[in-house]
JSON list of C-alpha atoms in Angstrom, two decimals:
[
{"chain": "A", "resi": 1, "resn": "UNK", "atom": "CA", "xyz": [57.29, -17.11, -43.46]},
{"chain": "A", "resi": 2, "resn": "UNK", "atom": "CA", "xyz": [55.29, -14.21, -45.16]},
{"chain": "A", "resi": 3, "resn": "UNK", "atom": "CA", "xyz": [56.03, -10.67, -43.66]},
{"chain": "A", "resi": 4, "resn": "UNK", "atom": "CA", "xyz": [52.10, -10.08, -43.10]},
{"chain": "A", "resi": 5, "resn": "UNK", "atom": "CA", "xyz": [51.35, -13.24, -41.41]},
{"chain": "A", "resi": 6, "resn": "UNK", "atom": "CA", "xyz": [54.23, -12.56, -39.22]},
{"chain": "A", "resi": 7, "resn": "UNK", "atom": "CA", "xyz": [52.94, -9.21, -38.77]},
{"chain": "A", "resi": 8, "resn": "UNK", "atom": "CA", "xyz": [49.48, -10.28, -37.90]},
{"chain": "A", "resi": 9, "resn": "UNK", "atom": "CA", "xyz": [50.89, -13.09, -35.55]},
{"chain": "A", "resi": 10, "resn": "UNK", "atom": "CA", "xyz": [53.16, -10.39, -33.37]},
{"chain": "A", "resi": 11, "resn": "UNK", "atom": "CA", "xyz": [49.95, -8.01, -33.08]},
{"chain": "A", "resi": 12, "resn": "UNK", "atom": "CA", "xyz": [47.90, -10.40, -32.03]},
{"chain": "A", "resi": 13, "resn": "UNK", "atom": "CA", "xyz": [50.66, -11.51, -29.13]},
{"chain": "A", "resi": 14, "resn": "UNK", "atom": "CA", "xyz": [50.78, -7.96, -28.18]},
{"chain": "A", "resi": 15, "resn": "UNK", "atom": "CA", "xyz": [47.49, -6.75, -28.37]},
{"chain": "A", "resi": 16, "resn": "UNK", "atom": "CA", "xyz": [45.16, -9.92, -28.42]},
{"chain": "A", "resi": 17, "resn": "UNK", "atom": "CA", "xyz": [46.08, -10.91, -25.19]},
{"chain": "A", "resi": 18, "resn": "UNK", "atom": "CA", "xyz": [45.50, -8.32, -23.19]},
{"chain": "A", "resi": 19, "resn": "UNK", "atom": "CA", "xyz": [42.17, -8.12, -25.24]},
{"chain": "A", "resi": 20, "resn": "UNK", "atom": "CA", "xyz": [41.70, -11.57, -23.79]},
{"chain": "A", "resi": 21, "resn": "UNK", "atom": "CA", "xyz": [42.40, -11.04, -19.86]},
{"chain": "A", "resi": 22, "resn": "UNK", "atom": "CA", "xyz": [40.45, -7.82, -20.24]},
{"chain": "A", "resi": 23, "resn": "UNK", "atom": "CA", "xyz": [37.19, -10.27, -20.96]},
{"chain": "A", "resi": 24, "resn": "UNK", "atom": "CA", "xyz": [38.30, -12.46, -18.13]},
{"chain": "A", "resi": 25, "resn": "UNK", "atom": "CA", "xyz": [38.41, -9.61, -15.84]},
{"chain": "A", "resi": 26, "resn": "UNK", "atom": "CA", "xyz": [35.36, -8.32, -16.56]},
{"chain": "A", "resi": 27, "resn": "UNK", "atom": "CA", "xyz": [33.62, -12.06, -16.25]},
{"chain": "A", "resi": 28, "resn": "UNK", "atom": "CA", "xyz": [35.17, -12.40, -12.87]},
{"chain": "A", "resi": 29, "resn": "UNK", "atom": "CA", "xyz": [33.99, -9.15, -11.51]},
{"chain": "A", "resi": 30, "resn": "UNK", "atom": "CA", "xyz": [30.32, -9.56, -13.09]},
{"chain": "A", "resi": 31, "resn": "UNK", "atom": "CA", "xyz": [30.96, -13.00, -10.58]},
{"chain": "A", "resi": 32, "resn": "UNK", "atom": "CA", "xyz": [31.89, -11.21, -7.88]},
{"chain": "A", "resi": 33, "resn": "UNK", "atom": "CA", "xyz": [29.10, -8.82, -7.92]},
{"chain": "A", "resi": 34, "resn": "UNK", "atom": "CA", "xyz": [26.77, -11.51, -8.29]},
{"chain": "A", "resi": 35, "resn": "UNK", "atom": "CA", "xyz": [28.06, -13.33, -5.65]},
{"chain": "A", "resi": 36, "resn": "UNK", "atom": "CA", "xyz": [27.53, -9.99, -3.35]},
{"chain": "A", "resi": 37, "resn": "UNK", "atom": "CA", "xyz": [24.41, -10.05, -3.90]},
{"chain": "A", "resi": 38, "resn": "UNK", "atom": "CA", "xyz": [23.34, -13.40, -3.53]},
{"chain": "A", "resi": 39, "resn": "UNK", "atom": "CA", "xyz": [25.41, -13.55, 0.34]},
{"chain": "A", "resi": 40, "resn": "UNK", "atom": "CA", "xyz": [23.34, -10.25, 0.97]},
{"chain": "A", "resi": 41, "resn": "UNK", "atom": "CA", "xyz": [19.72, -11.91, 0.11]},
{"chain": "A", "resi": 42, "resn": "UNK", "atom": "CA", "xyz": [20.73, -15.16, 1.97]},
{"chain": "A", "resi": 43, "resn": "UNK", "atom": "CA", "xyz": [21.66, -13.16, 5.45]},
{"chain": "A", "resi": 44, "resn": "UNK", "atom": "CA", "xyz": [18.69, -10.87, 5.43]},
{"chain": "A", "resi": 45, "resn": "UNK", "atom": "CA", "xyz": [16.59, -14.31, 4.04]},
{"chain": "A", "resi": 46, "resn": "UNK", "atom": "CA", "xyz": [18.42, -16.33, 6.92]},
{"chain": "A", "resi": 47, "resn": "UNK", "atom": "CA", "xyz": [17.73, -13.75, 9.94]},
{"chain": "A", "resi": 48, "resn": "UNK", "atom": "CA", "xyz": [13.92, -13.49, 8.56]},
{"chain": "A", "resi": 49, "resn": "UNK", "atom": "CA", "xyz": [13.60, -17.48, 9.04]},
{"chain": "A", "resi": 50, "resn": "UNK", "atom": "CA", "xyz": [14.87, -17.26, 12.31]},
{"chain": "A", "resi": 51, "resn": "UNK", "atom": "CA", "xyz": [12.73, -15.00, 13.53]},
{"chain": "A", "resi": 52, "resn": "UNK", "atom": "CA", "xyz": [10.23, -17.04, 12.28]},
{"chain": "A", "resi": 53, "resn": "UNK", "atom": "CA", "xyz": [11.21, -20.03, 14.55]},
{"chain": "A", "resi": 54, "resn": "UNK", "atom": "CA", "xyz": [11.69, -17.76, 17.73]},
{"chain": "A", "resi": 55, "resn": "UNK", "atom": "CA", "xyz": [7.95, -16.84, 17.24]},
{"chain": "A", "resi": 56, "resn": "UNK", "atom": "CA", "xyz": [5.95, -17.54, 20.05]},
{"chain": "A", "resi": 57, "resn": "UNK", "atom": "CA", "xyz": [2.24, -16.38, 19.71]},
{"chain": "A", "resi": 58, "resn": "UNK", "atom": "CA", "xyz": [0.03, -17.40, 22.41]},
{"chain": "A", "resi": 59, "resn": "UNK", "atom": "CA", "xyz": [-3.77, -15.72, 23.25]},
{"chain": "A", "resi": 60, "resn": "UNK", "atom": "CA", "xyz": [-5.03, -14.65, 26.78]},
{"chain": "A", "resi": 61, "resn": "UNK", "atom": "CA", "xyz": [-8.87, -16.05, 28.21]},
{"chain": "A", "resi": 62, "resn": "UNK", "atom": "CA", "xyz": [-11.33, -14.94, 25.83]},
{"chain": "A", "resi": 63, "resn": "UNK", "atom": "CA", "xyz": [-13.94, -12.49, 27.66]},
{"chain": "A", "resi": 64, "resn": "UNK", "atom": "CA", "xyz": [-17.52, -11.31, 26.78]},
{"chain": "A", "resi": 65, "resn": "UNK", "atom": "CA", "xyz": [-17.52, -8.11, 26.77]},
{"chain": "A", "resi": 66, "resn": "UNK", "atom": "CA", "xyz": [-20.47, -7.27, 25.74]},
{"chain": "A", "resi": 67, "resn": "UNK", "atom": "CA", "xyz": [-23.98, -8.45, 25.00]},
{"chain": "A", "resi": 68, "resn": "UNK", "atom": "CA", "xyz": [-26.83, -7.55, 22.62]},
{"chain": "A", "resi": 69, "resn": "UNK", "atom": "CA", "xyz": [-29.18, -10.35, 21.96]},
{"chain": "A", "resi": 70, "resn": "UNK", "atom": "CA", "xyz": [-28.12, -12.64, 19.21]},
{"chain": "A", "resi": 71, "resn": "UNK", "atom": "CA", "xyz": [-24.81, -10.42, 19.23]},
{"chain": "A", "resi": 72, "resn": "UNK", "atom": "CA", "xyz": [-21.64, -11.40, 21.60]},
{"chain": "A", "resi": 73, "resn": "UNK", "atom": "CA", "xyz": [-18.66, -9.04, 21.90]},
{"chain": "A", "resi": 74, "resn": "UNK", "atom": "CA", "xyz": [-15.85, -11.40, 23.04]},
{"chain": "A", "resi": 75, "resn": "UNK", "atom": "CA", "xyz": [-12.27, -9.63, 23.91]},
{"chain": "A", "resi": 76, "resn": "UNK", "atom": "CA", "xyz": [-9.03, -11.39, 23.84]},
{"chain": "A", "resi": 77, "resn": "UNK", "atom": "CA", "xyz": [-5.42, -10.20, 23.89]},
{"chain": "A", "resi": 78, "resn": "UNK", "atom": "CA", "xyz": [-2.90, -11.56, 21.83]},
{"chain": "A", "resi": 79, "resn": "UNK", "atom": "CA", "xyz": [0.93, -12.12, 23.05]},
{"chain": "A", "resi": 80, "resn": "UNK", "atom": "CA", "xyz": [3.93, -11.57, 20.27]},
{"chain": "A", "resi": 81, "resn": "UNK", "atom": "CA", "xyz": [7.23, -12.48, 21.78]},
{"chain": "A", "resi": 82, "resn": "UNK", "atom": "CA", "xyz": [11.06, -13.78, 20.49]},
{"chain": "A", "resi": 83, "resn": "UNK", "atom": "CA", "xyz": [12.26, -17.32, 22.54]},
{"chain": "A", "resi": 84, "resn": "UNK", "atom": "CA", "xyz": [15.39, -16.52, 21.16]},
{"chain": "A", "resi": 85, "resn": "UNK", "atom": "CA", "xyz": [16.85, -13.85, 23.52]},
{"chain": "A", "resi": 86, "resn": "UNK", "atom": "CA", "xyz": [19.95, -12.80, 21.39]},
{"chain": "A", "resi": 87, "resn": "UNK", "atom": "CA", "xyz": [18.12, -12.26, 18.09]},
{"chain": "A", "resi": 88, "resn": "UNK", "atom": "CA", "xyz": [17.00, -9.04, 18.60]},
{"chain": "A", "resi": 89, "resn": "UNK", "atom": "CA", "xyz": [20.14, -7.82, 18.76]},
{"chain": "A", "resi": 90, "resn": "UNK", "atom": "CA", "xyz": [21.32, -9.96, 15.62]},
{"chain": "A", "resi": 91, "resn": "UNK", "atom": "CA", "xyz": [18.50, -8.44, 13.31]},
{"chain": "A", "resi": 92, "resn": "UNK", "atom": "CA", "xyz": [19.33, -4.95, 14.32]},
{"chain": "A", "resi": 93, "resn": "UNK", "atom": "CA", "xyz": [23.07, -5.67, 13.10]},
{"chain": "A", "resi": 94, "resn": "UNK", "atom": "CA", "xyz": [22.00, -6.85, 10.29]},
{"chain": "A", "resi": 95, "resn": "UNK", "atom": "CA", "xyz": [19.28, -3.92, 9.12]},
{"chain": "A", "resi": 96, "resn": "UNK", "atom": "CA", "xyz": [22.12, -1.17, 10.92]},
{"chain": "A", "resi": 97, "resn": "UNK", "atom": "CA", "xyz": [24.83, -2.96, 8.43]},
{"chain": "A", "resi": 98, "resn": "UNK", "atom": "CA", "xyz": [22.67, -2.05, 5.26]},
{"chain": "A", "resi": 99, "resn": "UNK", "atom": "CA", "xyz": [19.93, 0.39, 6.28]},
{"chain": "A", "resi": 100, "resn": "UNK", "atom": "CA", "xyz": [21.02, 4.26, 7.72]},
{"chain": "A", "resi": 101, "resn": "UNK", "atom": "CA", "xyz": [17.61, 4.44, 9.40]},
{"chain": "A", "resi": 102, "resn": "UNK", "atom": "CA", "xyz": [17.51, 1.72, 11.33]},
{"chain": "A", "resi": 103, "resn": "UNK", "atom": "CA", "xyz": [15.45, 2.47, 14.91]},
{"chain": "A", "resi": 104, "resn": "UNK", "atom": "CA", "xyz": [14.88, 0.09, 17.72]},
{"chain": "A", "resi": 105, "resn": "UNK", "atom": "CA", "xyz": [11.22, 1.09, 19.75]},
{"chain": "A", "resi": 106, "resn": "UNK", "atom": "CA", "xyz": [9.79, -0.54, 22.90]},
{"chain": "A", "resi": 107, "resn": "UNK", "atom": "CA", "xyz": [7.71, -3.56, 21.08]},
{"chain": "A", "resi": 108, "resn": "UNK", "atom": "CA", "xyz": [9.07, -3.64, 17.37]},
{"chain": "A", "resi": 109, "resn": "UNK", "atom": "CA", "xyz": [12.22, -2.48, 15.45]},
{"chain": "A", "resi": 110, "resn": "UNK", "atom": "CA", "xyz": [11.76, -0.16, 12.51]},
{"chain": "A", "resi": 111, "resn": "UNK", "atom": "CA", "xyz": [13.88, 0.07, 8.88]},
{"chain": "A", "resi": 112, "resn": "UNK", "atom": "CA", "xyz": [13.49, 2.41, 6.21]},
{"chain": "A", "resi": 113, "resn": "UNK", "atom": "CA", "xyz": [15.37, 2.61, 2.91]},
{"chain": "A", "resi": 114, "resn": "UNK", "atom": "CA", "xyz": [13.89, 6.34, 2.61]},
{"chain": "A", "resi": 115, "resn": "UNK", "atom": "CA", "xyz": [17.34, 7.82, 3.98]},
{"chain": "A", "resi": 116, "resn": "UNK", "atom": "CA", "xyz": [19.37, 5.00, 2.39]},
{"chain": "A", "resi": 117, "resn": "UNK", "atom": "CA", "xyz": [20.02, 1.28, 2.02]},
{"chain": "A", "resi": 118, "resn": "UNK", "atom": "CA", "xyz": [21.63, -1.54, 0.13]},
{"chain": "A", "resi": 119, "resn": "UNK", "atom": "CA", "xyz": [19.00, -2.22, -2.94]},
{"chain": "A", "resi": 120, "resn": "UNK", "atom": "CA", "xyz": [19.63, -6.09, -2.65]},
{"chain": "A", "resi": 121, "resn": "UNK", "atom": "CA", "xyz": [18.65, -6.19, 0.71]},
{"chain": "A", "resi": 122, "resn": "UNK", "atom": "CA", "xyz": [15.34, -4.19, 0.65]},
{"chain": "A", "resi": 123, "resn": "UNK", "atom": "CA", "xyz": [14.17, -6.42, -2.30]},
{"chain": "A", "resi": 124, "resn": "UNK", "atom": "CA", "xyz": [14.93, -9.46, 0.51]},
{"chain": "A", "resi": 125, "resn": "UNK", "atom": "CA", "xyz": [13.44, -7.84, 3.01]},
{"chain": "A", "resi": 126, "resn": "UNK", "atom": "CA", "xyz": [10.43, -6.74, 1.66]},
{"chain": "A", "resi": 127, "resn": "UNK", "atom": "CA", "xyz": [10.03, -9.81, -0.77]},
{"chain": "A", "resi": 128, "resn": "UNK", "atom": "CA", "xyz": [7.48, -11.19, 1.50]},
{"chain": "A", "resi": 129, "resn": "UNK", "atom": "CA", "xyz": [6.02, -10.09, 4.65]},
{"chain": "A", "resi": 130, "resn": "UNK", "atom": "CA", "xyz": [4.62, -12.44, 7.63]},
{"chain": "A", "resi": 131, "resn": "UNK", "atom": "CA", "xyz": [1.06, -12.48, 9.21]},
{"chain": "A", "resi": 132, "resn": "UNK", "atom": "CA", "xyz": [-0.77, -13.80, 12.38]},
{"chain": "A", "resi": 133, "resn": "UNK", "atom": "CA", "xyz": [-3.96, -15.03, 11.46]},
{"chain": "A", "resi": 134, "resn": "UNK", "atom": "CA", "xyz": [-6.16, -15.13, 14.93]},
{"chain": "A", "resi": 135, "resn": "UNK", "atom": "CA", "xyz": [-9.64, -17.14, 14.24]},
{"chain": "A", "resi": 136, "resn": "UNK", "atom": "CA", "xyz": [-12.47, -17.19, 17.07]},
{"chain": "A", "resi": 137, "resn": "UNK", "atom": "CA", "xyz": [-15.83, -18.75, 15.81]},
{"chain": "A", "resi": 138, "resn": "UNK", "atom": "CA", "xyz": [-15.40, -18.27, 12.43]},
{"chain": "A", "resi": 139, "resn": "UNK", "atom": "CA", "xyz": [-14.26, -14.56, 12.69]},
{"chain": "A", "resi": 140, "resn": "UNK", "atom": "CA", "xyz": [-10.61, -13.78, 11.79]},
{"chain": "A", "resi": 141, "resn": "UNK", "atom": "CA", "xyz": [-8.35, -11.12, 12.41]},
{"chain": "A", "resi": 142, "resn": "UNK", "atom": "CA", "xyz": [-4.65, -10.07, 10.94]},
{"chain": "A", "resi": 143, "resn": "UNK", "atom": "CA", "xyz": [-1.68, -8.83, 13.09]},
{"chain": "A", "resi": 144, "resn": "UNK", "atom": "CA", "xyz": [1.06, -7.63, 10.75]},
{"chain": "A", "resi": 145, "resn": "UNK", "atom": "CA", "xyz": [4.57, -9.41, 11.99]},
{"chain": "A", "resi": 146, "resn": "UNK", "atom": "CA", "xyz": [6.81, -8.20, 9.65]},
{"chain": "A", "resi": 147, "resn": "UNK", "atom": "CA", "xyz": [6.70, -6.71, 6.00]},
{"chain": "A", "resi": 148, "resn": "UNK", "atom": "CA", "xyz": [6.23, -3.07, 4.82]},
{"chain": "A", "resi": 149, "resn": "UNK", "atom": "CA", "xyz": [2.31, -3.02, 5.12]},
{"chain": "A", "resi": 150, "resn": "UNK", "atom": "CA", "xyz": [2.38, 0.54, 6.13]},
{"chain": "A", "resi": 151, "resn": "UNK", "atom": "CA", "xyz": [4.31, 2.05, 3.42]},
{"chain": "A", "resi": 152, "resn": "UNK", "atom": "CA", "xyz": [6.28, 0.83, 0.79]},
{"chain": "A", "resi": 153, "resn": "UNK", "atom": "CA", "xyz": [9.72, 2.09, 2.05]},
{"chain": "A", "resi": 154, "resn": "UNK", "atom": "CA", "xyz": [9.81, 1.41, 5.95]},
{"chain": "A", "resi": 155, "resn": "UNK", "atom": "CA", "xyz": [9.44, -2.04, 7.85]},
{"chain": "A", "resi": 156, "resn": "UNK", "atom": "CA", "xyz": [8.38, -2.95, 11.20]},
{"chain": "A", "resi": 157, "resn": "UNK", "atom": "CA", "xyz": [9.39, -5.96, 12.82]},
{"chain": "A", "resi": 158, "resn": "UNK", "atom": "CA", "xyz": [7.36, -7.18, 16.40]},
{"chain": "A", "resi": 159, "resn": "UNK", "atom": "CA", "xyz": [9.36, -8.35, 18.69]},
{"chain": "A", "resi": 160, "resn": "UNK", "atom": "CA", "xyz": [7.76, -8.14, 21.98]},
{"chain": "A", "resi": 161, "resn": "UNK", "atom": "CA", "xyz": [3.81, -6.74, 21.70]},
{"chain": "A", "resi": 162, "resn": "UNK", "atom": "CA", "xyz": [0.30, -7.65, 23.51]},
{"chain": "A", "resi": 163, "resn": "UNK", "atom": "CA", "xyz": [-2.65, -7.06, 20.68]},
{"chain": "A", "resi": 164, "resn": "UNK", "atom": "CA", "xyz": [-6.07, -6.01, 22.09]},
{"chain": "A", "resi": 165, "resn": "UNK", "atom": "CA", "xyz": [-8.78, -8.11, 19.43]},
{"chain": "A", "resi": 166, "resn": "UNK", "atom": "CA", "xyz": [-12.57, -8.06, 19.74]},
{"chain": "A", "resi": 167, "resn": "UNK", "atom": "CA", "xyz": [-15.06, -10.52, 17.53]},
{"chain": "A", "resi": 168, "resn": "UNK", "atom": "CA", "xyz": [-18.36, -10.21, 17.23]},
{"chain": "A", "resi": 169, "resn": "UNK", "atom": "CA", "xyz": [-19.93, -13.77, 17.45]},
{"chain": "A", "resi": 170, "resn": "UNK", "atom": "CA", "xyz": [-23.37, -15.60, 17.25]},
{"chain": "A", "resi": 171, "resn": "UNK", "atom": "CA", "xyz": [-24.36, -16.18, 20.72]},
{"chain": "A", "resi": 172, "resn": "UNK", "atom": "CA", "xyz": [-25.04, -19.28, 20.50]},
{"chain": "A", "resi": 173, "resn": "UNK", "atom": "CA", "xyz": [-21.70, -20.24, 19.60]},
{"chain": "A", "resi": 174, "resn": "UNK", "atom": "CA", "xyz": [-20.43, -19.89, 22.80]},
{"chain": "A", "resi": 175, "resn": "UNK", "atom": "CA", "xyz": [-21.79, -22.85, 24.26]},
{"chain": "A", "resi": 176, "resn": "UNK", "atom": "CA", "xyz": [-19.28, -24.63, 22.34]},
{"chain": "A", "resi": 177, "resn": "UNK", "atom": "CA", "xyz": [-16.57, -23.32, 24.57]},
{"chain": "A", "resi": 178, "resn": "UNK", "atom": "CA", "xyz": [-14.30, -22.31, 21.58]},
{"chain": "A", "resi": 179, "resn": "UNK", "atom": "CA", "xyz": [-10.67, -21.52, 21.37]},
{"chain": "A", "resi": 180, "resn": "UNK", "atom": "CA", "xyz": [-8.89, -19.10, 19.30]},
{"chain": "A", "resi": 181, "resn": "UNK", "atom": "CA", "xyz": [-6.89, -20.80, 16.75]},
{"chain": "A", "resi": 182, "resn": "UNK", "atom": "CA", "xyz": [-3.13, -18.86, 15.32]},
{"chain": "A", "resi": 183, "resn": "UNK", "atom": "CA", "xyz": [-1.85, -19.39, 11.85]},
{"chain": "A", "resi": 184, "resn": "UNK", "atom": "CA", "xyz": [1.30, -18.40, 10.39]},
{"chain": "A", "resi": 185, "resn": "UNK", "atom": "CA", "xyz": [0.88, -16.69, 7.36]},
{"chain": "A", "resi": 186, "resn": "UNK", "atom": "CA", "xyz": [3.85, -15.49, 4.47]},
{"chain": "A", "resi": 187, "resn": "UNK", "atom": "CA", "xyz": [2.37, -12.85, 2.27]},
{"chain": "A", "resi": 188, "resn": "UNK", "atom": "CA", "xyz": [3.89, -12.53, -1.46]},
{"chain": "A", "resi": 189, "resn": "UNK", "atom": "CA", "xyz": [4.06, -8.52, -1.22]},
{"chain": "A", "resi": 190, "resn": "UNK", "atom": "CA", "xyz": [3.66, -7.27, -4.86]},
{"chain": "A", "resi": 191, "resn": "UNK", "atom": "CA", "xyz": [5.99, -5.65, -6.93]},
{"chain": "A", "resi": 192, "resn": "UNK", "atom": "CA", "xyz": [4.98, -1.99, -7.97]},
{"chain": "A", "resi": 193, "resn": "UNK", "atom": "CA", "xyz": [7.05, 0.65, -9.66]},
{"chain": "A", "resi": 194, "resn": "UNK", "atom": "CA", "xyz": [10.27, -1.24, -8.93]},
{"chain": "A", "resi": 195, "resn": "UNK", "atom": "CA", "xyz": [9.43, -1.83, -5.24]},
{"chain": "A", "resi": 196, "resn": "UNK", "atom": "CA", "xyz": [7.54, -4.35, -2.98]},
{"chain": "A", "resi": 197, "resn": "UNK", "atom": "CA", "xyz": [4.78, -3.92, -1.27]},
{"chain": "A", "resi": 198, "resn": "UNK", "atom": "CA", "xyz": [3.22, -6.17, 1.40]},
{"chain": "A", "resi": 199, "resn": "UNK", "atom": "CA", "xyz": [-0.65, -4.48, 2.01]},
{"chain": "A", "resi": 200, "resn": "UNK", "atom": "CA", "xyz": [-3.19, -5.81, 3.92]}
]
């Protein structure tokens, strides 16, 4: 056999292979990191749907509160509260597992990414925020649910609130004996700078 092409054969045992494994190392962590990241969207995504089903919106009697001819001030209030007992405590695991500010007050719970977070999981988090659309006689009115409306890097989730709403409505209307009407809403919060944000 020719001396070089033995040569060339022996380096390429030595160093070639290692070369090789090197590449599949590399490949397998570039999995692995996706793979991270994907598990972190789908628990933040999963906890966000289930507080979506646990929902339960409901609207007290709807009262005049004032009258000025053609001009009816009706007042309603507006309940916000989890059927699920247990989740509060499962989405303040999750948020305390990848958020450092992570603070639980009497109606909503409150994350911020300002004093550090996972990345992956903001993006989730703030991808999309949620909305309760209230509609009385053709007057509508937005309570944010969850979604960084406020500011860019905190969210608020409601889990337990009563909303105070007033509509002004034709007088007439009322003969009608209306009924407020609640939509669920998911917002696509824009992306800005490298961050979401929900806005009303």
């Amino acid at each position: 056999m020719n001396k070089y092409l033995l040569y060339s054969l022996l380096f390429f045992c030595l160093i070639g292979h290692p070369l090789t494994s090197t590449a599949t190392t590399l490949e397998e962590q570039a999995n692995n990191i996706e793979s991270s990241k994907n598990e972190i969207h789908k628990e933040i995504s999963d906890i966000l749907n289930q507080y979506q089903k646990s929902l339960k919106i409901t609207t007290g009697q709807p009262i005049v509160s004032d009258s000025n001819g053609n001009t009816v001030t009706v007042s309603m209030e507006v309940f916000v509260k989890l059927t699920d007992p247990n989740l509060s405590l499962q989405m303040a695991s999750a948020m305390t597992k990848y958020f450092t500010n992570v603070t639980r007050y009497t109606t909503y719970l409150h994350t911020s990414i300002a004093a550090g977070g996972d990345k992956e999981a903001w993006d989730e988090l703030t991808k999309n925020g949620l909305l309760a659309e209230i509609s009385f006689l053709g007057k509508m009115q937005s309570i944010s649910l969850f979604g960084n409306f406020g500011y860019w890097f905190s969210v608020d989730i409601i889990e337990d609130d009563v909303f105070k709403m007033t509509f002004n409505v034709d007088k007439k209307n009322l003969k009608l004996d209306p009924i407020p009407t609640i939509k669920l809403v998911t917002k696509n919060c824009l992306r800005k700078n490298g961050n979401n944000m929900c806005g009303l």
